[in-house]
Short mmCIF file of C-alpha atoms in Angstrom, two decimals:
data_model
loop_
_atom_site.label_atom_id
_atom_site.label_comp_id
_atom_site.label_asym_id
_atom_site.label_seq_id
_atom_site.Cartn_x
_atom_site.Cartn_y
_atom_site.Cartn_z
CA MET C 1 0.00 0.00 0.00
CA GLY C 2 1.09 3.52 -0.61
CA VAL C 3 0.19 7.03 0.49
CA LEU C 4 -0.78 9.89 -1.82
CA CYS C 5 1.38 12.87 -0.86
CA GLY C 6 0.54 15.85 -3.04
CA GLU C 7 1.01 14.57 -6.58
CA MET C 8 3.47 11.82 -5.61
CA TYR C 9 2.55 8.34 -4.57
CA ILE C 10 4.90 7.22 -1.76
CA MET C 11 5.25 3.51 -1.10
CA SER C 12 5.23 2.38 2.50
CA PRO C 13 8.30 0.51 3.70
CA GLY C 14 6.45 -2.79 3.98
CA PRO C 15 5.45 -4.95 6.88
CA TYR C 16 6.93 -4.29 10.29
CA PRO C 17 9.66 -6.66 11.44
CA VAL C 18 8.84 -9.32 13.99
CA THR C 19 9.19 -8.02 17.54
CA ILE C 20 11.80 -9.85 19.60
CA THR C 21 11.41 -10.03 23.37
CA LEU C 22 14.21 -11.72 25.29
CA THR C 23 14.11 -13.29 28.72
CA ALA C 24 17.02 -12.51 31.02
CA GLN C 25 18.37 -16.03 30.48
CA ASP C 26 18.12 -15.74 26.68
CA ARG C 27 20.02 -12.45 26.80
CA LEU C 28 22.76 -13.97 29.00
CA ASP C 29 23.05 -17.02 26.72
CA LEU C 30 23.33 -14.92 23.56
CA GLU C 31 25.85 -12.55 25.12
CA ALA C 32 27.90 -15.55 26.26
CA VAL C 33 27.97 -16.87 22.68
CA ILE C 34 29.27 -13.51 21.46
CA CYS C 35 31.96 -13.25 24.17
CA LYS C 36 33.20 -16.82 23.95
CA ALA C 37 36.37 -16.94 21.85
CA THR C 38 35.66 -20.46 20.57
CA SER C 39 32.10 -19.83 19.39
CA PRO C 40 31.57 -20.51 15.70
CA GLN C 41 31.22 -17.22 13.81
CA ARG C 42 27.83 -18.20 12.39
CA ASP C 43 26.51 -18.52 15.97
CA VAL C 44 28.02 -15.18 16.96
CA PHE C 45 26.47 -13.53 13.92
CA ARG C 46 23.01 -14.97 14.66
CA ALA C 47 23.24 -13.97 18.32
CA ARG C 48 24.15 -10.41 17.33
CA ILE C 49 21.13 -10.24 15.01
CA VAL C 50 18.78 -11.31 17.80
CA LEU C 51 20.30 -8.94 20.37
CA LEU C 52 20.10 -5.99 17.99
CA ALA C 53 16.52 -6.92 17.08
CA ALA C 54 15.60 -7.10 20.77
CA ALA C 55 17.11 -3.64 21.23
CA GLY C 56 14.60 -2.34 18.67
CA ALA C 57 16.74 -2.09 15.55
CA THR C 58 15.08 -2.58 12.18
CA ASN C 59 16.20 -5.23 9.72
CA THR C 60 17.82 -2.55 7.55
CA GLU C 61 19.78 -1.12 10.49
CA ILE C 62 20.95 -4.57 11.56
CA ALA C 63 21.92 -5.49 8.00
CA GLU C 64 23.95 -2.30 7.60
CA GLU C 65 25.71 -2.70 10.94
CA LEU C 66 26.62 -6.35 10.38
CA ALA C 67 27.26 -5.96 6.62
CA TYR C 68 24.74 -8.62 5.61
CA THR C 69 21.56 -8.58 3.59
CA ARG C 70 18.14 -7.74 4.99
CA LYS C 71 16.96 -11.13 3.77
CA THR C 72 19.48 -12.90 6.02
CA VAL C 73 18.58 -10.71 9.00
CA ARG C 74 14.86 -11.30 8.40
CA LYS C 75 15.43 -15.07 8.24
CA TRP C 76 17.24 -15.36 11.59
CA ARG C 77 15.04 -12.82 13.31
CA GLY C 78 11.96 -14.73 12.21
CA ARG C 79 13.36 -18.12 13.18
CA PHE C 80 14.19 -16.88 16.68
CA ALA C 81 10.72 -15.36 17.04
CA GLU C 82 9.12 -18.69 16.07
CA ALA C 83 10.94 -21.08 18.38
CA GLY C 84 13.57 -19.23 20.39
CA ARG C 85 17.23 -20.12 20.73
CA ALA C 86 16.75 -23.70 19.52
CA GLU C 87 15.87 -22.39 16.06
CA LEU C 88 19.21 -20.59 15.61
CA VAL C 89 20.98 -23.82 14.61
CA ASP C 90 21.41 -24.90 11.00
CA ALA C 91 18.67 -27.04 9.53
CA PRO C 92 19.74 -30.56 8.53
CA ARG C 93 21.16 -30.69 5.04
CA SER C 94 20.33 -33.21 2.42
CA GLY C 95 22.91 -35.56 1.09
CA ARG C 96 24.06 -39.11 0.99
CA PRO C 97 23.77 -40.85 4.35
CA PRO C 98 27.00 -42.20 5.85
CA ILE C 99 27.96 -45.72 4.82
CA TYR C 100 29.68 -46.61 8.07
CA ASP C 101 28.05 -45.90 11.40
CA ASP C 102 29.77 -44.63 14.52
CA THR C 103 30.07 -48.16 15.93
CA VAL C 104 32.25 -49.37 13.05
CA ARG C 105 34.33 -46.21 13.17
CA ALA C 106 34.85 -46.60 16.94
CA HIS C 107 35.78 -50.27 16.47
CA ILE C 108 38.43 -49.43 13.88
CA THR C 109 39.80 -46.63 16.07
CA ALA C 110 40.04 -49.01 19.03
CA LEU C 111 41.83 -51.61 16.90
CA ALA C 112 44.24 -49.00 15.58
CA CYS C 113 45.23 -48.18 19.17
CA GLU C 114 46.07 -51.81 19.97
CA LEU C 115 49.14 -53.80 19.00
CA PRO C 116 48.62 -55.73 15.73
CA VAL C 117 50.00 -58.97 17.21
CA LYS C 118 46.99 -59.07 19.53
CA HIS C 119 44.87 -59.77 16.41
CA ASP C 120 47.39 -61.97 14.59
CA LEU C 121 48.35 -59.19 12.18
CA PRO C 122 51.82 -58.31 10.95
CA LEU C 123 53.52 -55.34 12.55
CA SER C 124 52.85 -52.73 9.85
CA PRO C 125 51.71 -49.10 9.83
CA ARG C 126 48.99 -49.96 7.32
CA LEU C 127 45.79 -51.90 7.77
CA GLY C 128 44.87 -54.31 5.03
CA ASN C 129 41.64 -53.87 3.05
CA SER C 130 40.58 -57.41 3.84
CA PHE C 131 40.88 -56.61 7.54
CA LEU C 132 38.80 -53.43 7.17
CA ARG C 133 36.20 -55.23 5.07
CA SER C 134 35.88 -57.90 7.74
CA LEU C 135 34.85 -55.21 10.22
CA THR C 136 31.93 -54.01 8.12
CA ASP C 137 28.85 -55.75 6.81
CA GLN C 138 28.94 -53.86 3.52
CA ARG C 139 31.23 -54.62 0.62
CA ALA C 140 33.16 -51.47 -0.08
CA ALA C 141 35.82 -50.69 -2.60
CA SER C 142 39.31 -50.18 -1.24
CA SER C 143 39.25 -46.55 -2.34
CA GLU C 144 36.03 -46.03 -0.38
CA ILE C 145 37.54 -47.55 2.76
CA GLU C 146 40.68 -45.47 2.40
CA ARG C 147 38.67 -42.29 1.91
CA ARG C 148 36.24 -42.96 4.77
CA PHE C 149 38.78 -44.08 7.32
CA ARG C 150 41.76 -42.15 5.98
CA VAL C 151 44.00 -45.23 5.85
CA ARG C 152 46.11 -46.80 3.14
CA SER C 153 46.07 -50.43 2.31
#
């Protein structure tokens, strides 16, 4: 919608941004993410968006201050408004599921930390493909095993 101002038709800026109200605990948690030196930068960025939004800044102001697009600011502001802090994490991505589960990976790691003679293997820095294949139910190519477990046969 627009407003007729004299002979000019002025467009309104659009819908108002979602209002963010933080609890004291939410504010402390978000500030802790920003101050922690080991926080991933994506989490720091999202926390800054929410804190600025809670302070009353518009999406445009936040985007200019953080040097990002309004679309990105609107996305994270809206996600926080919908479900709180839990919604600030990345959504699961599509892709091929892992071939080997954590159990197989843990088993191989445990075996790699033991002496080879305990399993009737020669003393060698390399694991054989037949040995790795025997640990898994699937039949995998040697290149796949090497890539997944970062070993050489």
